[in-house]
mmCIF file of C-alpha atoms and ligand atoms in Angstrom:
data_model
loop_
_atom_site.group_PDB
_atom_site.id
_atom_site.type_symbol
_atom_site.label_atom_id
_atom_site.label_comp_id
_atom_site.label_asym_id
_atom_site.label_seq_id
_atom_site.Cartn_x
_atom_site.Cartn_y
_atom_site.Cartn_z
ATOM 1 C CA MET A 24 10.937 2.331 0.425
ATOM 2 C CA PRO A 25 10.658 -1.135 0.841
ATOM 3 C CA THR A 26 13.772 -3.095 -0.557
ATOM 4 C CA TRP A 27 12.227 -5.842 -2.939
ATOM 5 C CA ARG A 28 15.362 -6.127 -4.870
ATOM 6 C CA ARG A 29 16.957 -9.443 -3.266
ATOM 7 C CA LEU A 30 13.353 -10.672 -2.978
ATOM 8 C CA ALA A 31 12.158 -10.849 -6.054
ATOM 9 C CA GLN A 32 11.148 -14.248 -7.766
ATOM 10 C CA THR A 33 9.982 -13.041 -11.222
ATOM 11 C CA SER A 34 11.781 -11.459 -13.727
ATOM 12 C CA GLY A 35 15.664 -10.832 -12.137
ATOM 13 C CA ASP A 36 15.175 -7.840 -10.259
ATOM 14 C CA ALA A 37 11.363 -7.477 -10.879
ATOM 15 C CA VAL A 38 8.739 -7.077 -8.237
ATOM 16 C CA ILE A 39 5.120 -8.099 -9.698
ATOM 17 C CA ILE A 40 2.076 -7.333 -7.749
ATOM 18 C CA ALA A 41 -1.491 -8.352 -9.244
ATOM 19 C CA LEU A 42 -4.814 -7.536 -8.174
ATOM 20 C CA ASP A 43 -8.146 -8.900 -9.447
ATOM 21 C CA GLY A 44 -11.471 -8.648 -8.535
ATOM 22 C CA PRO A 45 -15.227 -7.954 -9.770
ATOM 23 C CA ALA A 46 -16.529 -4.195 -10.412
ATOM 24 C CA ALA A 47 -15.984 -1.888 -7.988
ATOM 25 C CA SER A 48 -14.056 -3.987 -5.348
ATOM 26 C CA GLY A 49 -11.852 -1.439 -4.457
ATOM 27 C CA LYS A 50 -8.987 -3.238 -6.465
ATOM 28 C CA GLY A 51 -8.101 -0.062 -8.457
ATOM 29 C CA THR A 52 -7.863 2.516 -5.650
ATOM 30 C CA LEU A 53 -5.834 -0.233 -3.773
ATOM 31 C CA ALA A 54 -3.489 -1.022 -6.928
ATOM 32 C CA ARG A 55 -2.795 2.809 -6.987
ATOM 33 C CA ARG A 56 -2.190 3.193 -3.434
ATOM 34 C CA LEU A 57 0.393 0.084 -3.290
ATOM 35 C CA ALA A 58 2.054 1.308 -6.660
ATOM 36 C CA GLN A 59 2.744 4.919 -4.678
ATOM 37 C CA ARG A 60 3.817 3.128 -1.321
ATOM 38 C CA PHE A 61 6.131 0.502 -3.293
ATOM 39 C CA GLY A 62 7.597 2.922 -6.004
ATOM 40 C CA LEU A 63 6.221 0.660 -8.739
ATOM 41 C CA PRO A 64 4.276 1.624 -11.699
ATOM 42 C CA HIS A 65 0.453 0.889 -11.945
ATOM 43 C CA LEU A 66 -1.409 -0.043 -15.170
ATOM 44 C CA ASP A 67 -5.037 -0.452 -14.890
ATOM 45 C CA THR A 68 -6.132 -3.063 -17.173
ATOM 46 C CA GLY A 69 -9.806 -2.414 -17.373
ATOM 47 C CA LEU A 70 -8.879 1.336 -19.013
ATOM 48 C CA LEU A 71 -7.424 -1.022 -21.986
ATOM 49 C CA TYR A 72 -10.801 -2.496 -22.591
ATOM 50 C CA ARG A 73 -12.633 0.479 -21.553
ATOM 51 C CA ALA A 74 -10.801 2.328 -24.198
ATOM 52 C CA THR A 75 -11.049 -0.159 -26.828
ATOM 53 C CA ALA A 76 -14.811 0.034 -26.136
ATOM 54 C CA SER A 77 -15.252 3.745 -26.472
ATOM 55 C CA ALA A 78 -13.208 3.520 -29.925
ATOM 56 C CA LEU A 79 -15.978 1.673 -31.463
ATOM 57 C CA VAL A 80 -18.455 3.405 -29.741
ATOM 58 C CA GLU A 81 -17.776 6.573 -30.857
ATOM 59 C CA ALA A 82 -16.851 5.133 -34.428
ATOM 60 C CA GLY A 83 -20.928 4.215 -34.258
ATOM 61 C CA GLU A 84 -19.661 0.392 -34.298
ATOM 62 C CA ARG A 85 -21.124 -2.372 -32.054
ATOM 63 C CA PRO A 86 -18.846 -3.216 -29.176
ATOM 64 C CA ASP A 87 -19.117 -7.208 -30.080
ATOM 65 C CA ASP A 88 -17.936 -6.368 -33.748
ATOM 66 C CA GLU A 89 -14.789 -8.731 -33.530
ATOM 67 C CA ARG A 90 -13.044 -7.423 -36.558
ATOM 68 C CA ARG A 91 -12.901 -3.624 -35.159
ATOM 69 C CA ALA A 92 -12.562 -4.753 -31.412
ATOM 70 C CA VAL A 93 -9.568 -6.180 -32.406
ATOM 71 C CA SER A 94 -7.991 -3.357 -34.564
ATOM 72 C CA ALA A 95 -9.041 -0.757 -31.987
ATOM 73 C CA ALA A 96 -7.329 -3.008 -29.374
ATOM 74 C CA ARG A 97 -4.147 -2.785 -31.579
ATOM 75 C CA GLY A 98 -4.366 0.664 -32.096
ATOM 76 C CA LEU A 99 -4.024 1.359 -28.200
ATOM 77 C CA GLY A 100 -1.273 3.174 -26.499
ATOM 78 C CA LEU A 101 -0.806 2.722 -22.654
ATOM 79 C CA THR A 102 -0.846 6.607 -21.961
ATOM 80 C CA ASP A 103 -3.567 7.805 -24.268
ATOM 81 C CA PHE A 104 -6.677 7.274 -21.873
ATOM 82 C CA ASP A 105 -9.582 10.133 -21.291
ATOM 83 C CA GLU A 106 -10.537 8.438 -17.640
ATOM 84 C CA ALA A 107 -13.128 11.120 -17.111
ATOM 85 C CA LYS A 108 -14.959 9.404 -20.536
ATOM 86 C CA LEU A 109 -13.949 5.842 -19.832
ATOM 87 C CA ARG A 110 -15.131 5.409 -16.423
ATOM 88 C CA GLY A 111 -18.590 5.951 -17.046
ATOM 89 C CA ARG A 112 -21.579 3.439 -16.696
ATOM 90 C CA ALA A 113 -22.203 2.896 -19.970
ATOM 91 C CA MET A 114 -18.440 2.052 -20.911
ATOM 92 C CA GLY A 115 -18.007 -0.623 -17.905
ATOM 93 C CA GLU A 116 -20.657 -2.178 -19.703
ATOM 94 C CA ALA A 117 -19.338 -2.285 -23.272
ATOM 95 C CA ALA A 118 -15.840 -2.876 -21.828
ATOM 96 C CA SER A 119 -17.218 -6.368 -20.490
ATOM 97 C CA ILE A 120 -18.630 -6.868 -24.113
ATOM 98 C CA VAL A 121 -15.159 -6.437 -26.018
ATOM 99 C CA ALA A 122 -13.515 -8.066 -22.891
ATOM 100 C CA ALA A 123 -15.358 -11.381 -23.797
ATOM 101 C CA ILE A 124 -13.777 -11.709 -27.350
ATOM 102 C CA PRO A 125 -10.750 -13.861 -27.157
ATOM 103 C CA ALA A 126 -8.981 -12.318 -30.274
ATOM 104 C CA VAL A 127 -9.204 -8.771 -28.127
ATOM 105 C CA ARG A 128 -7.545 -10.317 -24.957
ATOM 106 C CA ALA A 129 -4.944 -11.805 -27.045
ATOM 107 C CA ALA A 130 -4.394 -8.377 -28.617
ATOM 108 C CA LEU A 131 -3.625 -6.474 -25.361
ATOM 109 C CA LEU A 132 -1.743 -9.483 -23.775
ATOM 110 C CA ASP A 133 1.778 -8.468 -25.197
ATOM 111 C CA MET A 134 1.029 -4.975 -24.141
ATOM 112 C CA GLN A 135 0.391 -6.125 -20.436
ATOM 113 C CA ARG A 136 2.870 -8.540 -19.822
ATOM 114 C CA ALA A 137 5.451 -5.799 -21.177
ATOM 115 C CA PHE A 138 4.356 -3.289 -18.661
ATOM 116 C CA ALA A 139 4.934 -6.312 -16.042
ATOM 117 C CA ALA A 140 8.216 -6.993 -17.246
ATOM 118 C CA ARG A 141 9.320 -3.133 -16.472
ATOM 119 C CA PRO A 142 12.933 -3.591 -14.507
ATOM 120 C CA GLY A 143 11.781 -3.009 -11.060
ATOM 121 C CA GLY A 144 8.230 -4.670 -11.698
ATOM 122 C CA ALA A 145 4.949 -3.137 -11.460
ATOM 123 C CA VAL A 146 1.170 -3.529 -9.962
ATOM 124 C CA LEU A 147 -1.204 -4.504 -12.330
ATOM 125 C CA ASP A 148 -5.242 -4.651 -11.455
ATOM 126 C CA GLY A 149 -7.722 -6.153 -13.532
ATOM 127 C CA ARG A 150 -9.393 -9.670 -13.928
ATOM 128 C CA ASP A 151 -6.868 -11.983 -15.136
ATOM 129 C CA ILE A 152 -3.568 -10.831 -13.812
ATOM 130 C CA GLY A 153 -2.938 -13.642 -11.399
ATOM 131 C CA THR A 154 -4.140 -16.241 -13.722
ATOM 132 C CA VAL A 155 -3.421 -15.198 -17.245
ATOM 133 C CA ILE A 156 -0.951 -12.045 -17.617
ATOM 134 C CA CYS A 157 1.158 -12.750 -14.694
ATOM 135 C CA PRO A 158 0.876 -16.059 -13.606
ATOM 136 C CA HIS A 159 3.840 -16.073 -11.976
ATOM 137 C CA ALA A 160 3.448 -12.509 -9.701
ATOM 138 C CA ASP A 161 5.308 -12.397 -6.504
ATOM 139 C CA VAL A 162 1.772 -10.977 -4.910
ATOM 140 C CA LYS A 163 -1.263 -12.021 -5.701
ATOM 141 C CA ILE A 164 -4.593 -10.483 -4.023
ATOM 142 C CA PHE A 165 -8.315 -11.321 -5.085
ATOM 143 C CA VAL A 166 -10.165 -8.295 -3.833
ATOM 144 C CA THR A 167 -13.868 -8.904 -3.596
ATOM 145 C CA ALA A 168 -17.184 -7.492 -1.649
ATOM 146 C CA THR A 169 -20.722 -8.345 -1.708
ATOM 147 C CA PRO A 170 -22.596 -6.977 -4.877
ATOM 148 C CA GLU A 171 -24.520 -4.670 -2.795
ATOM 149 C CA THR A 172 -21.794 -2.918 -1.097
ATOM 150 C CA ARG A 173 -19.884 -2.946 -4.706
ATOM 151 C CA ALA A 174 -23.205 -0.953 -5.880
ATOM 152 C CA HIS A 175 -23.405 1.457 -3.451
ATOM 153 C CA ARG A 176 -19.975 2.225 -3.974
ATOM 154 C CA ARG A 177 -20.166 2.636 -7.805
ATOM 155 C CA ALA A 178 -23.316 4.812 -7.307
ATOM 156 C CA LEU A 179 -21.526 7.265 -5.042
ATOM 157 C CA GLU A 180 -18.488 7.171 -7.508
ATOM 158 C CA LEU A 181 -20.785 7.988 -10.533
ATOM 159 C CA ALA A 182 -22.318 10.698 -8.689
ATOM 160 C CA SER A 183 -19.264 12.361 -7.774
ATOM 161 C CA ARG A 184 -18.473 12.491 -11.781
ATOM 162 C CA GLY A 185 -21.939 14.001 -12.082
ATOM 163 C CA GLU A 186 -23.538 11.208 -13.528
ATOM 164 C CA LYS A 187 -27.165 10.746 -13.009
ATOM 165 C CA VAL A 188 -27.719 7.376 -10.710
ATOM 166 C CA ASP A 189 -30.141 4.898 -9.834
ATOM 167 C CA TYR A 190 -28.877 2.525 -7.020
ATOM 168 C CA ALA A 191 -31.086 -0.400 -8.540
ATOM 169 C CA ALA A 192 -29.836 0.033 -11.943
ATOM 170 C CA VAL A 193 -26.191 0.014 -10.962
ATOM 171 C CA LEU A 194 -26.748 -3.260 -9.018
ATOM 172 C CA GLU A 195 -28.372 -4.730 -11.977
ATOM 173 C CA ASP A 196 -25.250 -3.748 -13.896
ATOM 174 C CA ILE A 197 -23.212 -5.381 -11.313
ATOM 175 C CA ARG A 198 -24.529 -8.161 -11.594
ATOM 176 C CA ILE A 199 -24.894 -8.598 -15.195
ATOM 177 C CA ARG A 200 -21.069 -7.867 -15.417
ATOM 178 C CA ASP A 201 -20.510 -10.293 -12.723
ATOM 179 C CA ARG A 202 -21.673 -13.201 -14.664
ATOM 180 C CA ARG A 203 -20.320 -12.094 -17.875
ATOM 181 C CA ASP A 204 -16.835 -11.709 -16.708
ATOM 182 C CA SER A 205 -16.787 -15.083 -14.241
ATOM 183 C CA GLY A 206 -19.038 -17.015 -17.327
ATOM 184 C CA ARG A 207 -16.945 -16.176 -20.493
ATOM 185 C CA ALA A 208 -14.530 -18.929 -22.278
ATOM 186 C CA SER A 209 -11.710 -16.663 -22.229
ATOM 187 C CA ALA A 210 -9.509 -15.848 -19.105
ATOM 188 C CA PRO A 211 -12.652 -15.512 -16.913
ATOM 189 C CA LEU A 212 -12.748 -13.525 -13.823
ATOM 190 C CA MET A 213 -11.610 -16.227 -11.336
ATOM 191 C CA GLN A 214 -9.353 -16.416 -8.301
ATOM 192 C CA ALA A 215 -6.060 -17.664 -8.690
ATOM 193 C CA MET A 216 -5.112 -20.548 -6.816
ATOM 194 C CA ASP A 217 -1.961 -19.060 -5.023
ATOM 195 C CA ALA A 218 -4.103 -15.556 -4.344
ATOM 196 C CA VAL A 219 -5.105 -14.120 -1.156
ATOM 197 C CA VAL A 220 -8.552 -13.091 -0.592
ATOM 198 C CA LEU A 221 -9.325 -9.801 0.734
ATOM 199 C CA ASP A 222 -12.990 -9.312 1.330
ATOM 200 C CA THR A 223 -13.781 -5.364 1.428
ATOM 201 C CA THR A 224 -17.382 -5.702 2.451
ATOM 202 C CA GLN A 225 -16.926 -4.371 5.867
ATOM 203 C CA LEU A 226 -13.830 -2.382 5.193
ATOM 204 C CA ASP A 227 -13.327 1.416 4.504
ATOM 205 C CA ILE A 228 -10.639 2.358 2.190
ATOM 206 C CA GLU A 229 -7.943 3.300 5.050
ATOM 207 C CA ALA A 230 -8.668 -0.439 6.489
ATOM 208 C CA ALA A 231 -8.630 -2.232 3.055
ATOM 209 C CA TYR A 232 -5.236 -0.653 1.930
ATOM 210 C CA ALA A 233 -3.881 -1.270 5.463
ATOM 211 C CA ALA A 234 -5.188 -5.486 4.902
ATOM 212 C CA ALA A 235 -3.308 -5.283 1.538
ATOM 213 C CA VAL A 236 -0.010 -3.858 2.364
ATOM 214 C CA ALA A 237 -0.478 -6.737 5.187
ATOM 215 C CA ILE A 238 -1.049 -9.235 2.642
ATOM 216 C CA VAL A 239 2.094 -7.730 0.536
ATOM 217 C CA GLU A 240 4.345 -7.695 3.747
ATOM 218 C CA ALA A 241 3.673 -11.147 4.632
ATOM 219 C CA ARG A 242 4.552 -12.496 1.375
ATOM 220 C CA ARG A 243 7.691 -10.294 1.462
ATOM 221 C CA GLY A 244 8.556 -12.183 4.814
ATOM 222 C CA GLN A 245 7.794 -15.525 2.946
ATOM 223 C CA LEU A 246 10.048 -14.914 0.090
ATOM 224 C CA SER A 247 12.971 -13.950 2.464
ATOM 225 C CA LEU A 248 12.808 -17.336 3.876
HETATM 226 O O1 CDP B 318 -13.668 -0.479 -12.687
HETATM 227 P P1 CDP B 318 -14.398 -1.547 -12.794
HETATM 228 O O2 CDP B 318 -13.878 -2.596 -12.136
HETATM 229 O O3 CDP B 318 -15.958 -1.637 -12.960
HETATM 230 O O4 CDP B 318 -14.290 -2.243 -14.234
HETATM 231 P P2 CDP B 318 -12.976 -2.204 -15.102
HETATM 232 O O5 CDP B 318 -11.501 -2.882 -14.412
HETATM 233 O O6 CDP B 318 -12.439 -0.756 -15.483
HETATM 234 O O7 CDP B 318 -13.328 -3.106 -16.117
HETATM 235 C C1 CDP B 318 -14.033 -3.107 -17.259
HETATM 236 C C2 CDP B 318 -14.378 -4.479 -17.718
HETATM 237 O O8 CDP B 318 -13.244 -5.015 -18.428
HETATM 238 C C3 CDP B 318 -14.751 -5.282 -16.936
HETATM 239 O O9 CDP B 318 -15.865 -5.798 -16.590
HETATM 240 C C4 CDP B 318 -13.919 -6.753 -17.622
HETATM 241 O O10 CDP B 318 -14.899 -7.373 -18.373
HETATM 242 C C5 CDP B 318 -12.905 -6.344 -18.321
HETATM 243 N N1 CDP B 318 -11.957 -6.344 -17.957
HETATM 244 C C6 CDP B 318 -11.073 -7.617 -18.373
HETATM 245 O O11 CDP B 318 -11.728 -8.622 -18.767
HETATM 246 N N2 CDP B 318 -9.935 -8.415 -18.207
HETATM 247 C C7 CDP B 318 -8.865 -7.181 -17.413
HETATM 248 N N3 CDP B 318 -7.714 -7.608 -17.029
HETATM 249 C C8 CDP B 318 -9.768 -6.177 -16.933
HETATM 250 C C9 CDP B 318 -10.982 -5.689 -17.292
#
């Protein structure tokens, strides 16, 4: 396992790897695999917004009800995620609605920063990790791909979960979510100035993973100079 300890710049010995990017860009899979490779804990921050949305939908509330959404966000733990339920198409859309509420983002901030501050560090993926949650992350990767490629991947993923999908509808979802996530006032999706862009349009998962590892290794090289 790589020795990060003497290289870390963030909090003491900790090393933080931040991955951001739009829906179905591949950041979640890459984050999971990087975490495994470097022996770090991983937080998929999208699950926090999906779980908040799910609590509202299950209670029959609207996802844009600020008071309820904040209270649902405050009640979340880091481990109680039913991924089979949360990863569905409808929950991605509802998550992006709750995620546009500044008070919801504020309610989830400390939890994410506390995760990032674990001894040894962490890998986090989301939309605002490199810009807002961990602006001092040691490694920042902005993962992207064309909307068509992402819609194709998401349609395959949803079908493998047993969800009936229509490619055109998934592409439309992706476009709506891109617009909402990038256009919101609070912590919009955007590339941090010091992030390395990884465009996975032409890459399968193994090639994307190899490219992500190369970015991390190159950064280690810089930090050790
Ligand atoms: O898997 P996918 O990329 O489709 O979505 P996700 O990462 O699970 O995130 C679902 C929604 O939560 C996104 O569309 C964002 O609106 C929101 N989100 C966010 O605003 N900030 C984050 N750090 C993570 C997710």
